[in-house]
């Protein structure tokens, strides 16, 4: 068995702002509540290899792994995968952005499988990713929409 999740949210903000904020890796600890730090390890062309470190979990364990991420602004997609897979046999992620009524729909699709000796199975991780994705997407939407409102207010004020 393998795991598959798809989650999406509509963000009431211009595409450029949504794209810039969600692809600014160094600022992910301020955008996501779960990440303590992001360390960029290398950049080759459009691909960035980086280490993500989470805040300690309820047992005090700090999870960290290396991923690579390749954005394609023209296609409005980002492909990512874990390089250090940890308990995953593999983890592949696709981010897609689409203009829809009301803003930009951001969709995350994750395909993965847990290793046989992982502490949880595919079904548990599917539920966990779905629950966490909804939480993180809501936080991200709120932060981007706030930035859009602030930018609009600043723009109106400067045109006076």
Coordinates of N, CA and C in Angstrom, one line a residue:
X1 N 0.8 -1.2 0.0 CA 0.0 0.0 0.0 C 0.9 1.2 0.0
X2 N 0.4 2.3 -0.5 CA 1.1 3.6 -0.5 C 0.1 4.7 -0.1
X3 N 0.6 5.8 0.3 CA -0.2 6.9 0.8 C -0.3 7.9 -0.3
X4 N -1.5 8.6 -0.3 CA -1.8 9.7 -1.3 C -2.7 10.7 -0.6
X5 N -2.3 11.9 -0.7 CA -3.2 13.0 -0.1 C -3.3 14.1 -1.1
X6 N -4.4 14.8 -1.1 CA -4.6 16.0 -1.9 C -5.4 17.0 -1.0
X7 N -4.8 18.1 -0.8 CA -5.5 19.2 0.0 C -5.3 20.5 -0.8
X8 N -6.4 21.3 -0.7 CA -6.3 22.6 -1.3 C -7.0 23.7 -0.5
X9 N -6.7 24.9 -0.8 CA -7.3 26.1 -0.2 C -7.2 27.2 -1.2
X10 N -8.2 28.1 -1.1 CA -8.3 29.3 -1.9 C -7.8 30.5 -1.1
X11 N -6.8 31.2 -1.7 CA -6.2 32.4 -1.0 C -6.6 33.6 -1.8
X12 N -7.3 34.5 -1.1 CA -7.8 35.8 -1.7 C -6.6 36.8 -1.7
X13 N -5.7 36.6 -2.7 CA -4.6 37.4 -2.9 C -4.1 37.3 -4.3
X14 N -3.3 38.2 -4.8 CA -2.8 38.1 -6.2 C -1.8 36.9 -6.3
X15 N -1.7 36.3 -7.5 CA -0.8 35.2 -7.7 C 0.6 35.5 -7.3
X16 N 1.1 36.6 -7.7 CA 2.5 37.0 -7.4 C 2.8 36.9 -5.9
X17 N 1.9 37.4 -5.1 CA 2.1 37.4 -3.7 C 2.1 36.0 -3.1
X18 N 1.1 35.2 -3.6 CA 1.0 33.8 -3.1 C 2.2 33.0 -3.5
X19 N 2.6 33.2 -4.7 CA 3.8 32.5 -5.2 C 5.1 32.9 -4.4
X20 N 5.3 34.2 -4.3 CA 6.5 34.6 -3.6 C 6.5 34.2 -2.1
X21 N 5.4 34.3 -1.4 CA 5.4 34.0 0.0 C 5.6 32.5 0.2
X22 N 4.9 31.7 -0.6 CA 5.0 30.2 -0.4 C 6.2 29.6 -0.9
X23 N 7.0 30.3 -1.7 CA 8.2 29.8 -2.3 C 9.5 30.4 -1.7
X24 N 9.3 31.3 -0.7 CA 10.4 31.9 0.0 C 10.8 31.0 1.2
X25 N 11.7 30.0 0.8 CA 12.0 29.0 1.8 C 12.6 29.5 3.1
X26 N 13.5 30.5 3.0 CA 14.1 31.0 4.2 C 13.1 31.6 5.2
X27 N 11.9 32.0 4.7 CA 10.8 32.5 5.6 C 9.8 31.5 6.0
X28 N 10.0 30.2 5.6 CA 9.0 29.2 6.0 C 8.8 29.1 7.5
X29 N 9.8 29.3 8.4 CA 9.5 29.2 9.8 C 8.5 30.3 10.3
X30 N 8.4 31.4 9.5 CA 7.4 32.4 9.9 C 6.0 32.1 9.2
X31 N 6.0 31.3 8.1 CA 4.8 31.0 7.4 C 4.1 29.8 7.9
X32 N 4.9 28.7 8.2 CA 4.4 27.5 8.8 C 4.6 27.5 10.3
X33 N 3.7 27.0 11.0 CA 3.8 26.9 12.5 C 4.7 25.7 12.9
X34 N 4.9 24.7 12.1 CA 5.6 23.5 12.5 C 7.1 23.5 12.3
X35 N 7.6 24.5 11.5 CA 9.0 24.5 11.2 C 9.8 25.4 12.1
X36 N 10.8 24.9 12.7 CA 11.7 25.7 13.6 C 12.7 26.4 12.7
X37 N 13.2 25.7 11.7 CA 14.3 26.3 10.8 C 14.3 25.7 9.5
X38 N 14.9 26.4 8.5 CA 15.2 26.0 7.2 C 16.6 26.4 6.9
X39 N 17.4 25.4 6.5 CA 18.8 25.7 6.1 C 19.0 25.3 4.7
X40 N 19.3 26.3 3.8 CA 19.5 26.0 2.4 C 20.9 25.4 2.3
X41 N 21.0 24.2 1.7 CA 22.2 23.5 1.5 C 22.9 23.8 0.2
X42 N 22.0 23.9 -0.9 CA 22.6 24.2 -2.2 C 21.5 24.6 -3.2
X43 N 21.9 25.3 -4.2 CA 21.0 25.8 -5.3 C 21.7 25.4 -6.6
X44 N 21.0 24.7 -7.4 CA 21.5 24.3 -8.7 C 20.4 24.6 -9.7
X45 N 20.5 25.6 -10.5 CA 19.5 26.0 -11.4 C 18.3 26.4 -10.6
X46 N 17.1 25.9 -10.9 CA 15.9 26.2 -10.2 C 15.7 25.3 -8.9
X47 N 16.5 24.3 -8.7 CA 16.4 23.4 -7.6 C 17.1 23.8 -6.4
X48 N 16.4 23.8 -5.3 CA 17.0 24.1 -4.0 C 17.0 22.8 -3.1
X49 N 18.1 22.5 -2.5 CA 18.2 21.4 -1.6 C 18.3 22.1 -0.2
X50 N 17.5 21.6 0.8 CA 17.4 22.3 2.0 C 17.1 21.3 3.2
X51 N 17.5 21.7 4.4 CA 17.1 20.9 5.6 C 16.0 21.6 6.3
X52 N 14.9 20.9 6.6 CA 13.8 21.4 7.4 C 13.9 20.8 8.8
X53 N 13.8 21.6 9.8 CA 13.8 21.1 11.2 C 12.5 21.6 11.8
X54 N 11.8 20.6 12.4 CA 10.5 20.9 13.0 C 10.7 21.3 14.5
X55 N 9.7 22.0 15.1 CA 9.7 22.2 16.5 C 9.6 20.8 17.2
X56 N 10.0 20.7 18.4 CA 9.9 19.4 19.1 C 8.4 18.9 19.2
X57 N 8.2 17.6 19.0 CA 6.9 17.1 19.1 C 6.5 16.9 20.6
X58 N 5.3 16.3 20.8 CA 4.8 16.2 22.2 C 5.7 15.4 23.1
X59 N 6.6 14.6 22.5 CA 7.5 13.8 23.3 C 8.9 14.4 23.3
X60 N 9.0 15.6 22.8 CA 10.3 16.3 22.8 C 11.2 15.9 21.7
X61 N 10.8 15.1 20.8 CA 11.6 14.7 19.6 C 11.6 15.8 18.5
X62 N 12.8 16.1 18.0 CA 12.9 17.0 16.9 C 13.1 16.2 15.6
X63 N 12.2 16.4 14.7 CA 12.3 15.8 13.4 C 13.0 16.7 12.4
X64 N 13.9 16.2 11.6 CA 14.6 17.0 10.6 C 14.9 16.1 9.4
X65 N 14.9 16.7 8.2 CA 15.2 15.9 7.0 C 15.6 16.9 5.9
X66 N 16.2 16.3 4.8 CA 16.6 17.1 3.7 C 15.7 16.8 2.5
X67 N 15.2 17.9 1.9 CA 14.4 17.8 0.7 C 15.0 18.6 -0.4
X68 N 14.4 18.4 -1.6 CA 14.8 19.3 -2.7 C 13.5 19.7 -3.4
X69 N 13.5 20.9 -3.9 CA 12.3 21.6 -4.4 C 12.6 22.4 -5.7
X70 N 11.8 22.2 -6.7 CA 12.0 22.8 -8.0 C 10.7 23.5 -8.4
X71 N 10.7 24.8 -8.3 CA 9.5 25.6 -8.7 C 9.6 25.8 -10.3
X72 N 8.4 25.9 -10.9 CA 8.2 26.2 -12.3 C 7.1 27.3 -12.3
X73 N 7.6 28.5 -12.3 CA 6.6 29.6 -12.2 C 5.7 29.7 -13.4
X74 N 6.2 29.4 -14.6 CA 5.5 29.4 -15.8 C 4.3 28.4 -15.8
X75 N 4.6 27.2 -15.2 CA 3.5 26.2 -15.1 C 2.7 26.3 -13.8
X76 N 3.2 27.2 -12.9 CA 2.6 27.4 -11.6 C 2.6 26.1 -10.8
X77 N 3.7 25.4 -10.8 CA 3.8 24.2 -10.1 C 5.2 24.2 -9.3
X78 N 5.3 23.4 -8.3 CA 6.5 23.1 -7.6 C 6.5 21.6 -7.3
X79 N 7.7 21.0 -7.7 CA 7.9 19.6 -7.4 C 8.9 19.5 -6.3
X80 N 8.6 18.6 -5.3 CA 9.6 18.4 -4.2 C 9.6 17.0 -3.9
X81 N 10.7 16.6 -3.2 CA 10.9 15.2 -2.7 C 11.8 15.2 -1.6
X82 N 11.6 14.3 -0.7 CA 12.6 14.1 0.4 C 13.8 13.4 -0.1
X83 N 15.0 13.9 0.2 CA 16.3 13.3 -0.2 C 16.7 12.4 1.0
X84 N 16.6 12.9 2.2 CA 16.7 12.1 3.4 C 15.3 11.6 3.8
X85 N 15.0 10.4 3.6 CA 13.6 10.0 3.7 C 13.1 9.6 5.1
X86 N 14.1 9.4 6.0 CA 13.7 9.0 7.3 C 12.8 7.8 7.3
X87 N 11.6 7.9 8.0 CA 10.7 6.7 8.0 C 9.9 6.4 6.7
X88 N 10.1 7.3 5.7 CA 9.4 7.2 4.4 C 10.3 6.3 3.5
X89 N 9.7 5.4 2.7 CA 10.4 4.8 1.6 C 10.6 5.8 0.5
X90 N 9.6 6.7 0.3 CA 9.7 7.9 -0.6 C 8.6 8.9 -0.2
X91 N 8.8 10.1 -0.6 CA 7.9 11.2 -0.3 C 8.0 12.2 -1.5
X92 N 7.0 12.3 -2.3 CA 7.0 13.2 -3.5 C 5.8 14.1 -3.3
X93 N 6.1 15.4 -3.5 CA 5.1 16.4 -3.3 C 4.9 17.3 -4.6
X94 N 3.7 17.6 -4.9 CA 3.4 18.5 -6.0 C 2.6 19.7 -5.4
X95 N 3.0 20.9 -5.6 CA 2.3 22.1 -5.3 C 1.8 22.7 -6.6
X96 N 0.5 23.0 -6.7 CA -0.1 23.6 -7.9 C -0.9 24.8 -7.5
X97 N -0.8 25.9 -8.3 CA -1.5 27.1 -8.1 C -2.4 27.4 -9.3
X98 N -3.6 27.8 -9.0 CA -4.6 28.0 -10.1 C -5.5 29.2 -9.8
X99 N -5.6 30.1 -10.7 CA -6.6 31.2 -10.5 C -8.0 30.7 -10.5
X100 N -8.8 31.0 -9.5 CA -10.2 30.6 -9.4 C -11.0 31.8 -8.9
X101 N -12.3 31.7 -9.0 CA -13.1 32.8 -8.4 C -12.7 32.9 -6.9
X102 N -12.4 34.1 -6.5 CA -12.1 34.3 -5.1 C -10.6 34.3 -4.8
X103 N -9.8 34.0 -5.8 CA -8.3 34.1 -5.5 C -7.5 33.0 -6.2
X104 N -6.5 32.5 -5.5 CA -5.6 31.5 -6.0 C -5.8 30.2 -5.3
X105 N -6.1 29.1 -6.0 CA -6.2 27.8 -5.3 C -4.8 27.3 -5.2
X106 N -4.4 26.9 -4.0 CA -3.1 26.3 -3.8 C -3.4 24.8 -3.4
X107 N -2.9 23.9 -4.2 CA -3.2 22.4 -4.0 C -1.8 21.7 -3.7
X108 N -1.9 20.9 -2.6 CA -0.7 20.0 -2.3 C -1.1 18.6 -2.5
X109 N -0.4 17.9 -3.4 CA -0.6 16.5 -3.6 C 0.7 15.8 -3.1
X110 N 0.5 14.8 -2.2 CA 1.6 14.1 -1.6 C 1.5 12.6 -1.9
X111 N 2.5 12.0 -2.5 CA 2.5 10.5 -2.7 C 3.7 10.0 -1.9
X112 N 3.5 9.0 -1.2 CA 4.5 8.5 -0.3 C 4.2 7.0 0.1
X113 N 5.2 6.4 0.7 CA 5.1 5.1 1.3 C 6.0 5.1 2.6
X114 N 5.5 4.4 3.6 CA 6.3 4.3 4.8 C 7.2 3.1 4.7
X115 N 8.3 3.1 5.3 CA 9.2 1.9 5.3 C 8.5 0.9 6.2
X116 N 8.8 -0.4 5.9 CA 8.2 -1.5 6.8 C 8.5 -1.4 8.3
X117 N 9.7 -0.8 8.6 CA 10.0 -0.7 10.0 C 9.7 0.7 10.6
X118 N 8.9 1.5 9.9 CA 8.5 2.8 10.4 C 7.6 2.7 11.6
X119 N 7.6 3.7 12.5 CA 6.7 3.5 13.6 C 5.2 3.7 13.3
X120 N 4.9 4.1 12.1 CA 3.5 4.2 11.7 C 3.3 3.7 10.3
X121 N 2.1 3.4 9.9 CA 1.8 2.8 8.6 C 1.3 3.9 7.7
X122 N 1.1 3.5 6.4 CA 0.6 4.5 5.4 C -0.7 5.1 5.8
X123 N -1.6 4.3 6.3 CA -3.0 4.9 6.6 C -2.8 5.9 7.7
X124 N -2.0 5.6 8.8 CA -1.9 6.6 9.8 C -1.3 7.9 9.3
X125 N -0.2 7.7 8.5 CA 0.5 8.9 7.9 C -0.5 9.7 7.0
X126 N -1.3 9.0 6.2 CA -2.3 9.7 5.4 C -3.2 10.6 6.2
X127 N -3.7 10.1 7.3 CA -4.6 10.8 8.2 C -3.8 12.0 8.8
X128 N -2.6 11.8 9.2 CA -1.8 12.8 9.8 C -1.5 13.9 8.8
X129 N -1.1 13.6 7.6 CA -0.8 14.6 6.6 C -2.0 15.4 6.3
X130 N -3.2 14.7 6.1 CA -4.4 15.4 5.8 C -4.7 16.4 6.9
X131 N -4.7 16.0 8.1 CA -5.0 16.9 9.2 C -4.0 18.1 9.3
X132 N -2.8 17.8 9.2 CA -1.8 18.8 9.3 C -1.8 19.8 8.1
X133 N -2.0 19.2 6.9 CA -2.1 20.1 5.7 C -3.2 21.1 5.9
X134 N -4.3 20.7 6.3 CA -5.5 21.6 6.5 C -5.1 22.7 7.5
X135 N -4.4 22.4 8.6 CA -4.0 23.4 9.6 C -3.0 24.3 9.0
X136 N -2.0 23.8 8.3 CA -0.9 24.7 7.8 C -1.5 25.6 6.7
X137 N -2.3 25.0 5.8 CA -2.9 25.8 4.7 C -3.7 26.9 5.2
X138 N -4.5 26.7 6.3 CA -5.3 27.8 6.9 C -4.4 28.9 7.4
X139 N -3.3 28.5 8.1 CA -2.4 29.5 8.6 C -1.7 30.3 7.5
X140 N -1.3 29.6 6.4 CA -0.7 30.2 5.3 C -1.6 31.2 4.6
X141 N -2.9 30.7 4.4 CA -3.9 31.6 3.7 C -4.1 32.9 4.5
X142 N -4.2 32.7 5.9 CA -4.5 33.9 6.7 C -3.3 34.9 6.6
X143 N -2.1 34.4 6.6 CA -0.9 35.3 6.6 C -0.7 36.0 5.3
X144 N -1.0 35.2 4.2 CA -0.9 35.8 2.8 C -2.0 36.9 2.6
X145 N -3.2 36.5 3.1 CA -4.3 37.5 2.9 C -4.1 38.7 3.7
X146 N -3.5 38.6 4.9 CA -3.1 39.8 5.7 C -2.1 40.6 5.0
X147 N -1.1 40.0 4.4 CA 0.0 40.7 3.7 C -0.7 41.4 2.5
X148 N -1.6 40.8 1.8 CA -2.3 41.4 0.7 C -3.1 42.6 1.1
X149 N -3.8 42.5 2.2 CA -4.5 43.7 2.8 C -3.6 44.8 3.1
X150 N -2.5 44.5 3.8 CA -1.5 45.5 4.2 C -0.9 46.2 3.0
X151 N -0.6 45.4 1.9 CA 0.0 45.9 0.7 C -1.0 46.9 0.0
X152 N -2.3 46.5 0.0 CA -3.3 47.3 -0.6 C -3.5 48.6 0.2
X153 N -3.5 48.5 1.5 CA -3.6 49.7 2.3 C -2.4 50.7 2.1
X154 N -1.2 50.1 2.0 CA 0.0 50.9 1.8 C -0.1 51.5 0.4
X155 N -0.6 50.8 -0.6 CA -0.7 51.3 -1.9 C -1.7 52.4 -2.0
X156 N -2.8 52.3 -1.4 CA -3.8 53.4 -1.3 C -3.3 54.6 -0.6
X157 N -2.6 54.4 0.5 CA -2.0 55.5 1.2 C -0.9 56.3 0.4
X158 N -0.1 55.5 -0.3 CA 0.9 56.2 -1.1 C 0.4 56.9 -2.3
X159 N -0.8 56.6 -2.8 CA -1.4 57.2 -4.0 C -2.1 58.5 -3.6
X160 N -2.2 58.9 -2.3 CA -2.9 60.1 -1.9 C -1.9 61.3 -2.0

